[in-house]
Amino acid sequence: MTAATALLAADAPAARRTGIPAWIWVVVPLAVLAVIFYYPLFFILRQSFTGEGGHPSLAPYAEMLSSPLFRGALLRTIQIASLSTLGCLALGFVLALIVSFVPFPGARVVSGFIGTFLAFPSFLIALAFTFLYGSAGVFNFVAMDISGATQPPIDFVYTKWGVILAEITFYTPFVMRPLLAAFSQLDTALIEVASSLGARPLRIIREVIVPEAVPALLAGGSLCLLLTLNEFGIVLFIGAKGVITLPMVIYGKAIQEFDYTAGCVVAVVNITLSVGLYALYRFLVSRSGGGRASAVQA
Amino acid sequence: MLLPSRPSRVAAWVLFFVLFVPVFGLPIVVVGAASVAGQWNDVLPSHLTLRHLHDAFVSNAGIELLTSLATGIIASVVALVIGTWAALAVRALRRRGAKVIGTLFVLPIAVPSVSVGLGLLVAFSRPPFLLNGTSVIVVIAHVVLVTAFAFSSVSAGLARLPAHFEQVAASLGGRPAYVLFRVTLPLLTPSLVAAAGLCFALSMGELGATIMVYPPGWVTLPVGIFALTDRGAVFDGAALTVLLLVLTLVVLVAVSRIRTRASYR
Amino acid sequence: MADAAVMPGFPRAAAGAKAAVRARPGIRFDRVTVAYRSTVALADFSLDVEPGEVMALLGPSGSGKTTALRTVAGFVTPTSGRVFLGDTDVTSMPAHQRGIGMVVQQYALFPHMRVEQNVAFGLRAAGASRATIAPRVTECLTMVGMAAYARRYPHELSGGQQQRVAIARALAIRPRVLLLDEPLSALDAQLRSGMLNEIARLHRELPDVTILYVTHDQVEALTLADRIAVMNDSRLVDVGTAQSLYQQPPSDFTATFVGNANLVPVTVEAFDAARQEARVRFAACSVVVRANGGVTPGERRTLCVRPHALALEPPAAGANAIEARVVEVQWRGSAHRLYLEIDGIELRADSKPLREPPHRGERLIVHFAAHDATLLAAAQADRGSADHRG
């Protein structure tokens, strides 16, 4: 009997007839995952409760949770993630709406581009922003040429707004994918019947399209929130002094200060936040129909 | 037809391009331009040059490129094997078990990459696994981060696979292993290829976990790019970024070609 | 059921319509052509639908009938030609200003709205007050027998119920023109005949509403329509009352598509002007058939006779009798279909279920009355034997 025997038993009873229970075959990949993922996860938790001298302690939490650095980072992370997500939802909805319902010859190319964008590294956008809006960027040259100023007038890149704009740019495709999938499943007869009943475009969007898009908006939005909460590349590359987020704190503590315990405390908070959000996301996706789950897997 | 009149359609298209081009097009164009810009002290670069790419390669870019390729290929293959095996095994489980085990496999998606790196750093710096400072820990980090994508992508493919192919094959006397290798996996090829392409692309651009665990002898391209831009060599960084994008694109295009061909079967 | 007290006010100008179209508009297609790049979906289509008339557009898929309907609804803009509602040229009027009720094959009920919200949609879009909306919704749902389901969601209803709601929703805006696009084809056979009666009843109750009914089903068209426009290959083939198209099809396409007639190329031998009958010959047979309008001896024509007009028993004195060989016998529940052959010419005959059906290869005599057969223009005859209806 080969390892493959029960793997393909689409129905469990058939596998049981062969004498080998179906769950046996799950053990191998699960064991690998346990060693490379769940074992390290456990150590993050254990390290976060390790005080001076290696004894179990709550002191690291007390110290970290009361520090202004952590509190600032937590608030800033949530703020940046929420504003970015709102931006992504607004921009993604408008763009997906036009691609789907006001089609133009290049619409397919646009959809393909959206798909490709998902596979790019996020720091690409941060790098581009420094060339475009950075102190030595194109727009500052233009602004200085026009106004005759000697100092670069555009400096939002080095504030949280720079990070938010970069994240909106990078994560909007993650909202557009499920929206485009949802819109493509919308029966065009609904729109036609609505307009034959006298509804104008805005009413059709509000009363016919939006209700159908709500599950996709929720799913895309919560995925976006999760990813922006954990975003590291964009914040690191922009490198603004005042814009410290939770992943940046983890990186700073563990790599720059060699304080693993402090890093682990922040990591526990960050992981709890994002796993909670992920649970919400899965719940929303399962409610909106599993078929769309694959649309947002990237 | 949402917008009946042509002027309103045209207005919508204009709105689309006013939003789309600056937001998505401009960043890519500007990084591309910067990678070949001689001097850029105005709206447009002064002249075009390949010096940045050359300079980058004279230092470390060649090795970093190979490091990234090796990491990406190994991590993708390992992730694809684990992910496919897991997806097939989970499918054989009963509903409840499949849901729980499936969640265990996709959960890494929800964990921030920096935290994944930190966990590996803490856990693999002590017995029984002393991997800190080796290239293996980088590959493991990438495997952790992309396996979940391989798993969900293959699972989605399996869910779309009509059950009757395997049932017919079994009714014709195909033993389970034979059916797996001659029917299920060939039918799954498009999903497998797509999953491989996605894993490779994600691995090539991975930064958060890598920057936590990489040893001095195993610097991937994104880490190298960050090092360059961090010390102000932004144009060299842009050149390498373009290289990274082109490589990713080539793989994605190849994958979609293979995928279309495989789906004709 | 509808009560008479509610009905009289019904066919006023539609609530949402901006266009000042007179109260009882018909539909007029004036040389309408619709082309997409290289394909022509509708070619030079002209048709007048009288106010209050039920016009069926009948044809196979791809014949252009749905395209014609969509030019009236405003979802397709003609490449050339004009569309009129009454005296108003609506060719380029946006759909939402036309005040036309439309019902489509897949119902297209808004899935997130209750039945009553679906029916109220058009009224709310027109800005009607709550006081008008509620009674109108009840009235329309009552008409289609769905008042008890007002609070349900579409997915809680059966296909037939959903289609009733879709009709109520279209009627709620008091349309002067109602477009029905294959409204019954998503329903199973039993429901279909029930809904057919229902639509016929609605039309009796709303005699002023002009109805354009697109279908590929000849039974629906024959049952419902005052007149039928037969379409094929993006063109109008024939227009006429159901009866005239069935009994005296002007073309071989109409003859086969409406009623699946046998078409046989014949030569005229003699014409009896007094009785309007002709003697014609095919193979070794010589038969007498009706020939309105006259024919000349020697002329080549196409004989059109329906399968159920061919009987194994002689129907009456003076009927034609021809000898044929049985090629195939099929039992179809309510009938036996015989495939017959006379010197290479195939004929189909539908008879009552037979106690002892003939065997293959057997020779037998079939009869048909002169008034059950007509003569068509010749030439197109070879397409005629194609069996459109299985």
CSV table of N, CA, C and O in Angstrom, one decimal, chain A residues 2 4-5 7-9 12 16 22 25-26 32-33 36-40 43-44 46-47 95 98-99 102-104 110 113 116 120 123 127-128 131 138 141-142 169 201 230 232 236-237 254-255 260 263 274 278 297, chain B residues 2 12-13 16 20 23-24 27 31 34 40-41 43 82 85 88-89 92 94 104 106-108 110-112 114-115 118-122 124 126 128-129 144 149 153 176-177 180 208 212 222 226 229 234 241 245 249:
chain,number,residue,atom,x,y,z
A,2,THR,N,0.6,2.2,-0.9
A,2,THR,CA,1.4,3.4,-1.0
A,2,THR,C,0.9,4.5,-0.2
A,2,THR,O,-0.3,4.5,0.2
A,4,ALA,N,0.0,7.1,-1.2
A,4,ALA,CA,-1.0,7.9,-1.9
A,4,ALA,C,-2.4,7.2,-1.7
A,4,ALA,O,-3.4,7.9,-2.0
A,5,THR,N,-2.4,6.0,-1.2
A,5,THR,CA,-3.7,5.3,-1.2
A,5,THR,C,-4.9,6.1,-0.7
A,5,THR,O,-5.9,6.2,-1.4
A,7,LEU,N,-4.9,9.2,0.2
A,7,LEU,CA,-4.9,10.7,-0.1
A,7,LEU,C,-6.0,11.0,-1.0
A,7,LEU,O,-6.5,12.1,-1.0
A,8,LEU,N,-6.3,10.1,-1.9
A,8,LEU,CA,-7.2,10.5,-2.9
A,8,LEU,C,-8.6,10.0,-2.6
A,8,LEU,O,-9.5,10.1,-3.4
A,9,ALA,N,-8.7,9.3,-1.5
A,9,ALA,CA,-10.1,8.8,-1.2
A,9,ALA,C,-11.0,10.0,-0.9
A,9,ALA,O,-10.9,10.6,0.1
A,12,ALA,N,-14.3,9.5,3.0
A,12,ALA,CA,-13.6,8.9,4.1
A,12,ALA,C,-13.9,7.4,4.3
A,12,ALA,O,-13.0,6.7,4.6
A,16,ARG,N,-11.4,4.2,5.0
A,16,ARG,CA,-11.5,3.3,6.2
A,16,ARG,C,-11.5,1.8,5.8
A,16,ARG,O,-11.0,1.0,6.4
A,22,ALA,N,-8.1,7.9,7.4
A,22,ALA,CA,-7.8,9.0,6.5
A,22,ALA,C,-6.8,10.0,7.2
A,22,ALA,O,-6.0,10.6,6.5
A,25,TRP,N,-2.7,10.3,6.9
A,25,TRP,CA,-2.0,11.0,5.8
A,25,TRP,C,-1.8,12.5,6.0
A,25,TRP,O,-1.0,13.1,5.4
A,26,VAL,N,-2.5,13.0,7.0
A,26,VAL,CA,-2.4,14.4,7.3
A,26,VAL,C,-1.2,14.6,8.2
A,26,VAL,O,-0.7,15.8,8.4
A,32,VAL,N,5.5,18.7,9.8
A,32,VAL,CA,6.4,19.7,9.2
A,32,VAL,C,6.0,21.1,9.7
A,32,VAL,O,6.8,21.9,10.2
A,33,LEU,N,4.7,21.4,9.5
A,33,LEU,CA,4.2,22.7,9.9
A,33,LEU,C,4.3,22.9,11.3
A,33,LEU,O,4.7,24.1,11.7
A,36,ILE,N,8.0,23.9,11.9
A,36,ILE,CA,8.6,25.2,11.4
A,36,ILE,C,7.7,26.4,11.7
A,36,ILE,O,8.1,27.5,11.6
A,37,PHE,N,6.4,26.1,12.2
A,37,PHE,CA,5.5,27.3,12.4
A,37,PHE,C,5.0,27.3,13.9
A,37,PHE,O,5.2,28.3,14.6
A,38,TYR,N,4.4,26.2,14.3
A,38,TYR,CA,3.7,26.3,15.6
A,38,TYR,C,4.7,26.2,16.7
A,38,TYR,O,4.6,26.8,17.8
A,39,TYR,N,5.9,25.5,16.6
A,39,TYR,CA,6.9,25.4,17.5
A,39,TYR,C,7.5,26.8,17.8
A,39,TYR,O,7.6,27.3,18.9
A,40,PRO,N,7.9,27.5,16.7
A,40,PRO,CA,8.4,28.9,16.9
A,40,PRO,C,7.3,29.8,17.5
A,40,PRO,O,7.7,30.6,18.4
A,43,PHE,N,7.4,29.4,21.1
A,43,PHE,CA,8.6,30.0,21.7
A,43,PHE,C,8.4,31.5,21.9
A,43,PHE,O,8.9,32.1,22.8
A,44,ILE,N,7.7,32.1,20.9
A,44,ILE,CA,7.4,33.6,21.1
A,44,ILE,C,6.6,33.8,22.3
A,44,ILE,O,7.0,34.7,23.2
A,46,ARG,N,6.4,31.8,25.0
A,46,ARG,CA,7.2,31.5,26.2
A,46,ARG,C,8.2,32.6,26.5
A,46,ARG,O,8.3,33.0,27.6
A,47,GLN,N,8.8,33.0,25.4
A,47,GLN,CA,9.9,34.1,25.7
A,47,GLN,C,9.2,35.4,26.2
A,47,GLN,O,9.8,36.1,27.0
A,95,LEU,N,-13.0,51.9,-8.8
A,95,LEU,CA,-12.3,51.3,-10.0
A,95,LEU,C,-13.0,50.0,-10.5
A,95,LEU,O,-13.2,49.8,-11.6
A,98,ILE,N,-16.2,50.7,-12.4
A,98,ILE,CA,-16.1,51.1,-13.7
A,98,ILE,C,-15.6,50.0,-14.6
A,98,ILE,O,-16.2,49.7,-15.7
A,99,VAL,N,-14.6,49.2,-14.1
A,99,VAL,CA,-14.1,48.1,-15.0
A,99,VAL,C,-15.3,47.1,-15.3
A,99,VAL,O,-15.4,46.6,-16.4
A,102,VAL,N,-18.9,49.7,-16.7
A,102,VAL,CA,-18.7,50.6,-17.9
A,102,VAL,C,-17.5,50.1,-18.7
A,102,VAL,O,-16.5,50.8,-18.7
A,103,PRO,N,-17.6,48.9,-19.2
A,103,PRO,CA,-16.4,48.3,-19.8
A,103,PRO,C,-15.8,49.1,-21.0
A,103,PRO,O,-16.6,49.8,-21.7
A,104,PHE,N,-14.5,49.0,-21.1
A,104,PHE,CA,-13.8,49.7,-22.2
A,104,PHE,C,-12.8,48.7,-22.7
A,104,PHE,O,-12.6,47.7,-22.1
A,110,VAL,N,-6.4,45.7,-17.7
A,110,VAL,CA,-6.4,46.3,-16.3
A,110,VAL,C,-6.6,45.2,-15.3
A,110,VAL,O,-5.9,45.1,-14.3
A,113,PHE,N,-3.5,43.3,-14.9
A,113,PHE,CA,-2.5,44.1,-14.2
A,113,PHE,C,-2.7,44.0,-12.7
A,113,PHE,O,-1.8,43.9,-11.9
A,116,THR,N,-1.4,40.9,-11.3
A,116,THR,CA,0.1,40.9,-11.3
A,116,THR,C,0.6,41.7,-10.1
A,116,THR,O,1.5,41.4,-9.4
A,120,PHE,N,3.8,41.6,-6.5
A,120,PHE,CA,4.9,42.5,-6.4
A,120,PHE,C,5.2,42.7,-4.9
A,120,PHE,O,4.3,42.7,-4.1
A,123,PHE,N,7.6,47.0,-1.0
A,123,PHE,CA,8.5,48.1,-0.9
A,123,PHE,C,8.7,48.9,-2.2
A,123,PHE,O,9.2,50.0,-2.2
A,127,LEU,N,9.5,52.8,-2.5
A,127,LEU,CA,10.6,53.3,-3.2
A,127,LEU,C,10.2,54.3,-4.3
A,127,LEU,O,10.7,55.4,-4.4
A,128,ALA,N,9.1,54.0,-4.9
A,128,ALA,CA,8.5,54.9,-5.9
A,128,ALA,C,8.1,56.2,-5.3
A,128,ALA,O,8.3,57.3,-5.9
A,131,PHE,N,10.9,58.6,-4.9
A,131,PHE,CA,11.3,59.2,-6.2
A,131,PHE,C,10.2,60.3,-6.6
A,131,PHE,O,10.6,61.3,-7.2
A,138,VAL,N,10.5,64.1,-7.9
A,138,VAL,CA,10.0,64.8,-9.1
A,138,VAL,C,9.1,66.0,-8.7
A,138,VAL,O,9.3,67.1,-9.2
A,141,PHE,N,10.8,68.9,-7.2
A,141,PHE,CA,11.5,69.8,-8.2
A,141,PHE,C,10.5,70.7,-8.9
A,141,PHE,O,10.8,71.9,-9.1
A,142,VAL,N,9.4,70.1,-9.3
A,142,VAL,CA,8.4,70.9,-10.0
A,142,VAL,C,7.9,72.0,-9.2
A,142,VAL,O,7.9,73.2,-9.6
A,169,THR,N,-2.2,52.5,-2.2
A,169,THR,CA,-1.7,52.1,-3.5
A,169,THR,C,-1.5,50.6,-3.6
A,169,THR,O,-2.0,50.0,-4.5
A,201,PRO,N,-28.7,55.6,-12.7
A,201,PRO,CA,-27.5,54.9,-12.3
A,201,PRO,C,-27.2,54.9,-10.8
A,201,PRO,O,-26.8,53.9,-10.3
A,230,ASN,N,-0.1,44.4,9.5
A,230,ASN,CA,1.2,43.7,9.6
A,230,ASN,C,2.3,44.2,8.6
A,230,ASN,O,3.3,43.7,8.5
A,232,PHE,N,5.2,45.8,6.7
A,232,PHE,CA,6.5,46.1,7.2
A,232,PHE,C,7.4,46.8,6.2
A,232,PHE,O,8.0,47.9,6.5
A,236,LEU,N,9.4,50.4,6.6
A,236,LEU,CA,10.8,50.3,6.7
A,236,LEU,C,11.5,51.1,5.6
A,236,LEU,O,12.4,51.9,5.9
A,237,PHE,N,11.0,51.0,4.4
A,237,PHE,CA,11.6,51.7,3.2
A,237,PHE,C,11.4,53.2,3.3
A,237,PHE,O,12.3,54.0,3.0
A,254,ALA,N,14.2,43.4,18.6
A,254,ALA,CA,14.9,42.2,18.4
A,254,ALA,C,16.2,42.3,17.7
A,254,ALA,O,17.2,41.7,18.1
A,255,ILE,N,16.2,43.1,16.6
A,255,ILE,CA,17.4,43.1,15.7
A,255,ILE,C,18.4,44.2,16.1
A,255,ILE,O,19.6,44.0,16.2
A,260,TYR,N,15.1,40.2,22.7
A,260,TYR,CA,14.1,39.2,22.2
A,260,TYR,C,12.8,39.3,23.0
A,260,TYR,O,11.7,39.2,22.4
A,263,GLY,N,10.6,42.1,22.1
A,263,GLY,CA,10.1,41.9,20.8
A,263,GLY,C,9.0,40.9,20.8
A,263,GLY,O,8.0,41.0,20.1
A,274,SER,N,-4.0,40.3,14.7
A,274,SER,CA,-4.2,39.9,13.3
A,274,SER,C,-4.9,38.6,13.2
A,274,SER,O,-5.7,38.4,12.3
A,278,TYR,N,-8.2,37.9,11.3
A,278,TYR,CA,-8.3,36.8,10.3
A,278,TYR,C,-9.5,35.9,10.6
A,278,TYR,O,-10.2,35.5,9.6
A,297,GLN,N,-7.1,34.9,-2.1
A,297,GLN,CA,-6.1,34.2,-1.4
A,297,GLN,C,-4.7,34.8,-1.5
A,297,GLN,O,-3.8,34.5,-0.7
B,2,LEU,N,-25.0,50.1,-17.3
B,2,LEU,CA,-25.3,51.0,-16.2
B,2,LEU,C,-25.4,52.4,-16.6
B,2,LEU,O,-26.3,53.1,-16.1
B,12,ALA,N,-17.0,58.4,-16.9
B,12,ALA,CA,-16.5,57.3,-16.0
B,12,ALA,C,-15.1,56.9,-16.4
B,12,ALA,O,-14.3,56.6,-15.5
B,13,TRP,N,-14.9,56.7,-17.7
B,13,TRP,CA,-13.6,56.3,-18.1
B,13,TRP,C,-12.5,57.3,-17.8
B,13,TRP,O,-11.4,56.9,-17.3
B,16,PHE,N,-11.7,56.9,-14.3
B,16,PHE,CA,-10.9,55.7,-14.1
B,16,PHE,C,-9.5,56.0,-14.3
B,16,PHE,O,-8.6,55.6,-13.5
B,20,PHE,N,-6.5,55.6,-11.9
B,20,PHE,CA,-5.7,54.4,-12.1
B,20,PHE,C,-4.2,54.8,-12.5
B,20,PHE,O,-3.3,54.2,-11.9
B,23,VAL,N,-2.1,56.4,-9.6
B,23,VAL,CA,-1.9,55.6,-8.4
B,23,VAL,C,-1.1,54.3,-8.7
B,23,VAL,O,-0.2,53.9,-8.0
B,24,PHE,N,-1.4,53.6,-9.8
B,24,PHE,CA,-0.7,52.4,-10.1
B,24,PHE,C,0.3,52.4,-11.2
B,24,PHE,O,1.4,51.8,-11.1
B,27,PRO,N,4.0,54.9,-10.1
B,27,PRO,CA,5.0,54.3,-9.3
B,27,PRO,C,5.9,53.3,-10.1
B,27,PRO,O,7.2,53.4,-10.0
B,31,VAL,N,9.9,54.1,-10.9
B,31,VAL,CA,11.0,53.2,-10.5
B,31,VAL,C,11.8,52.7,-11.7
B,31,VAL,O,13.1,52.7,-11.7
B,34,ALA,N,14.0,55.6,-12.8
B,34,ALA,CA,15.1,55.8,-11.8
B,34,ALA,C,16.2,54.8,-12.0
B,34,ALA,O,17.4,55.1,-11.9
B,40,TRP,N,19.0,62.9,-11.9
B,40,TRP,CA,17.6,63.3,-11.8
B,40,TRP,C,17.4,64.5,-11.0
B,40,TRP,O,17.1,64.4,-9.8
B,41,ASN,N,17.6,65.7,-11.5
B,41,ASN,CA,17.5,66.9,-10.8
B,41,ASN,C,16.4,67.8,-11.4
B,41,ASN,O,16.4,69.0,-11.2
B,43,VAL,N,12.3,67.5,-13.8
B,43,VAL,CA,11.1,66.7,-14.0
B,43,VAL,C,11.5,65.3,-14.6
B,43,VAL,O,11.0,64.3,-14.2
B,82,ILE,N,4.4,20.2,0.4
B,82,ILE,CA,3.7,20.2,1.6
B,82,ILE,C,2.2,20.6,1.4
B,82,ILE,O,1.3,19.9,1.9
B,85,TRP,N,0.2,17.9,-0.6
B,85,TRP,CA,0.0,16.8,0.2
B,85,TRP,C,-1.1,17.1,1.3
B,85,TRP,O,-2.1,16.3,1.4
B,88,LEU,N,-4.6,17.4,-0.3
B,88,LEU,CA,-5.2,16.1,-0.7
B,88,LEU,C,-5.6,15.3,0.6
B,88,LEU,O,-6.7,14.7,0.7
B,89,ALA,N,-4.8,15.4,1.6
B,89,ALA,CA,-5.1,14.7,2.9
B,89,ALA,C,-6.3,15.3,3.6
B,89,ALA,O,-7.2,14.6,4.1
B,92,ALA,N,-9.6,14.3,2.3
B,92,ALA,CA,-10.1,12.9,2.6
B,92,ALA,C,-10.7,12.9,4.0
B,92,ALA,O,-11.3,11.9,4.4
B,94,ARG,N,-13.2,14.1,7.2
B,94,ARG,CA,-14.6,14.5,7.3
B,94,ARG,C,-14.8,16.0,7.5
B,94,ARG,O,-13.8,16.6,8.0
B,104,LEU,N,-5.5,25.2,10.4
B,104,LEU,CA,-4.1,25.1,10.9
B,104,LEU,C,-3.1,25.4,9.8
B,104,LEU,O,-2.1,26.1,10.0
B,106,VAL,N,-3.7,27.3,7.0
B,106,VAL,CA,-3.8,28.6,6.4
B,106,VAL,C,-3.4,29.7,7.4
B,106,VAL,O,-3.2,30.8,7.1
B,107,LEU,N,-3.4,29.3,8.7
B,107,LEU,CA,-3.1,30.3,9.7
B,107,LEU,C,-1.9,31.2,9.5
B,107,LEU,O,-1.9,32.4,9.9
B,108,PRO,N,-0.8,30.6,9.0
B,108,PRO,CA,0.4,31.4,8.8
B,108,PRO,C,0.1,32.7,8.0
B,108,PRO,O,0.9,33.7,8.1
B,110,ALA,N,-2.1,34.7,8.5
B,110,ALA,CA,-2.6,35.8,9.5
B,110,ALA,C,-1.5,36.3,10.4
B,110,ALA,O,-1.6,37.2,11.1
B,111,VAL,N,-0.3,35.6,10.4
B,111,VAL,CA,0.7,36.0,11.3
B,111,VAL,C,1.7,36.9,10.6
B,111,VAL,O,2.2,36.6,9.5
B,112,PRO,N,2.0,38.1,11.2
B,112,PRO,CA,2.9,39.0,10.5
B,112,PRO,C,4.2,38.4,10.2
B,112,PRO,O,4.8,37.6,11.1
B,114,VAL,N,7.2,39.6,10.2
B,114,VAL,CA,8.3,39.9,11.1
B,114,VAL,C,8.2,39.0,12.3
B,114,VAL,O,9.2,38.5,12.9
B,115,SER,N,6.9,38.7,12.8
B,115,SER,CA,6.8,37.8,13.9
B,115,SER,C,7.2,36.4,13.6
B,115,SER,O,7.8,35.6,14.4
B,118,LEU,N,10.8,36.4,13.9
B,118,LEU,CA,11.2,36.4,15.3
B,118,LEU,C,11.1,35.1,16.0
B,118,LEU,O,12.0,34.6,16.7
B,119,GLY,N,10.0,34.4,15.7
B,119,GLY,CA,9.7,33.1,16.3
B,119,GLY,C,10.8,32.1,15.9
B,119,GLY,O,11.4,31.4,16.7
B,120,LEU,N,11.2,32.1,14.6
B,120,LEU,CA,12.3,31.2,14.1
B,120,LEU,C,13.6,31.5,14.8
B,120,LEU,O,14.3,30.6,15.2
B,121,LEU,N,13.8,32.8,15.0
B,121,LEU,CA,15.1,33.3,15.6
B,121,LEU,C,15.1,32.8,17.0
B,121,LEU,O,16.2,32.2,17.5
B,122,VAL,N,14.0,32.9,17.8
B,122,VAL,CA,14.0,32.5,19.2
B,122,VAL,C,14.1,30.9,19.3
B,122,VAL,O,14.8,30.4,20.0
B,124,PHE,N,14.9,28.5,17.0
B,124,PHE,CA,16.0,27.8,16.4
B,124,PHE,C,17.4,28.2,16.8
B,124,PHE,O,18.4,27.9,16.1
B,126,ARG,N,18.3,27.4,19.8
B,126,ARG,CA,18.6,26.5,20.9
B,126,ARG,C,18.3,25.1,20.5
B,126,ARG,O,17.6,24.8,19.5
B,128,PRO,N,16.6,21.5,20.2
B,128,PRO,CA,17.3,20.6,19.3
B,128,PRO,C,17.6,21.2,17.9
B,128,PRO,O,18.3,20.6,17.1
B,129,PHE,N,17.1,22.4,17.6
B,129,PHE,CA,17.3,22.9,16.3
B,129,PHE,C,18.2,24.1,16.4
B,129,PHE,O,17.8,25.2,16.8
B,144,VAL,N,7.5,28.7,5.5
B,144,VAL,CA,6.3,29.0,6.4
B,144,VAL,C,5.4,30.0,5.7
B,144,VAL,O,4.2,29.8,5.7
B,149,PHE,N,-0.3,29.7,1.1
B,149,PHE,CA,-0.8,30.1,-0.2
B,149,PHE,C,-0.9,28.9,-1.1
B,149,PHE,O,-1.9,28.7,-1.8
B,153,SER,N,-4.4,27.5,-2.5
B,153,SER,CA,-4.6,27.5,-4.0
B,153,SER,C,-4.9,26.1,-4.5
B,153,SER,O,-5.8,25.9,-5.3
B,176,PRO,N,-6.0,3.3,-6.1
B,176,PRO,CA,-5.9,4.7,-5.6
B,176,PRO,C,-4.6,5.5,-6.1
B,176,PRO,O,-4.7,6.6,-6.5
B,177,ALA,N,-3.5,4.8,-5.9
B,177,ALA,CA,-2.2,5.5,-6.3
B,177,ALA,C,-2.2,5.8,-7.8
B,177,ALA,O,-1.8,6.9,-8.2
B,180,LEU,N,-4.4,8.7,-8.4
B,180,LEU,CA,-3.8,10.0,-8.0
B,180,LEU,C,-2.8,10.5,-9.0
B,180,LEU,O,-2.9,11.7,-9.4
B,208,GLY,N,10.1,41.0,5.3
B,208,GLY,CA,9.9,41.1,6.8
B,208,GLY,C,10.5,40.0,7.6
B,208,GLY,O,11.3,40.2,8.5
B,212,MET,N,14.8,39.5,9.6
B,212,MET,CA,14.9,39.1,10.9
B,212,MET,C,15.9,38.0,11.1
B,212,MET,O,16.6,37.9,12.1
B,222,PRO,N,15.7,41.5,-1.9
B,222,PRO,CA,15.1,42.6,-1.2
B,222,PRO,C,15.9,43.2,0.0
B,222,PRO,O,15.9,44.4,0.2
B,226,PHE,N,17.2,47.0,0.3
B,226,PHE,CA,17.0,47.8,1.4
B,226,PHE,C,18.4,48.4,1.9
B,226,PHE,O,18.5,49.6,2.2
B,229,THR,N,19.3,51.3,-0.4
B,229,THR,CA,18.5,52.5,-0.3
B,229,THR,C,18.8,53.2,1.1
B,229,THR,O,18.8,54.4,1.3
B,234,VAL,N,19.8,55.1,-3.8
B,234,VAL,CA,18.4,54.8,-4.2
B,234,VAL,C,18.3,54.4,-5.7
B,234,VAL,O,17.5,53.6,-6.0
B,241,THR,N,15.5,46.7,-8.0
B,241,THR,CA,14.0,46.5,-7.9
B,241,THR,C,13.5,46.1,-9.3
B,241,THR,O,12.6,45.2,-9.4
B,245,LEU,N,11.5,42.8,-10.4
B,245,LEU,CA,10.1,42.8,-11.0
B,245,LEU,C,10.1,42.1,-12.3
B,245,LEU,O,9.2,41.3,-12.6
B,249,LEU,N,7.9,38.9,-13.1
B,249,LEU,CA,7.0,39.0,-14.3
B,249,LEU,C,7.2,37.8,-15.2
B,249,LEU,O,6.3,37.2,-15.7
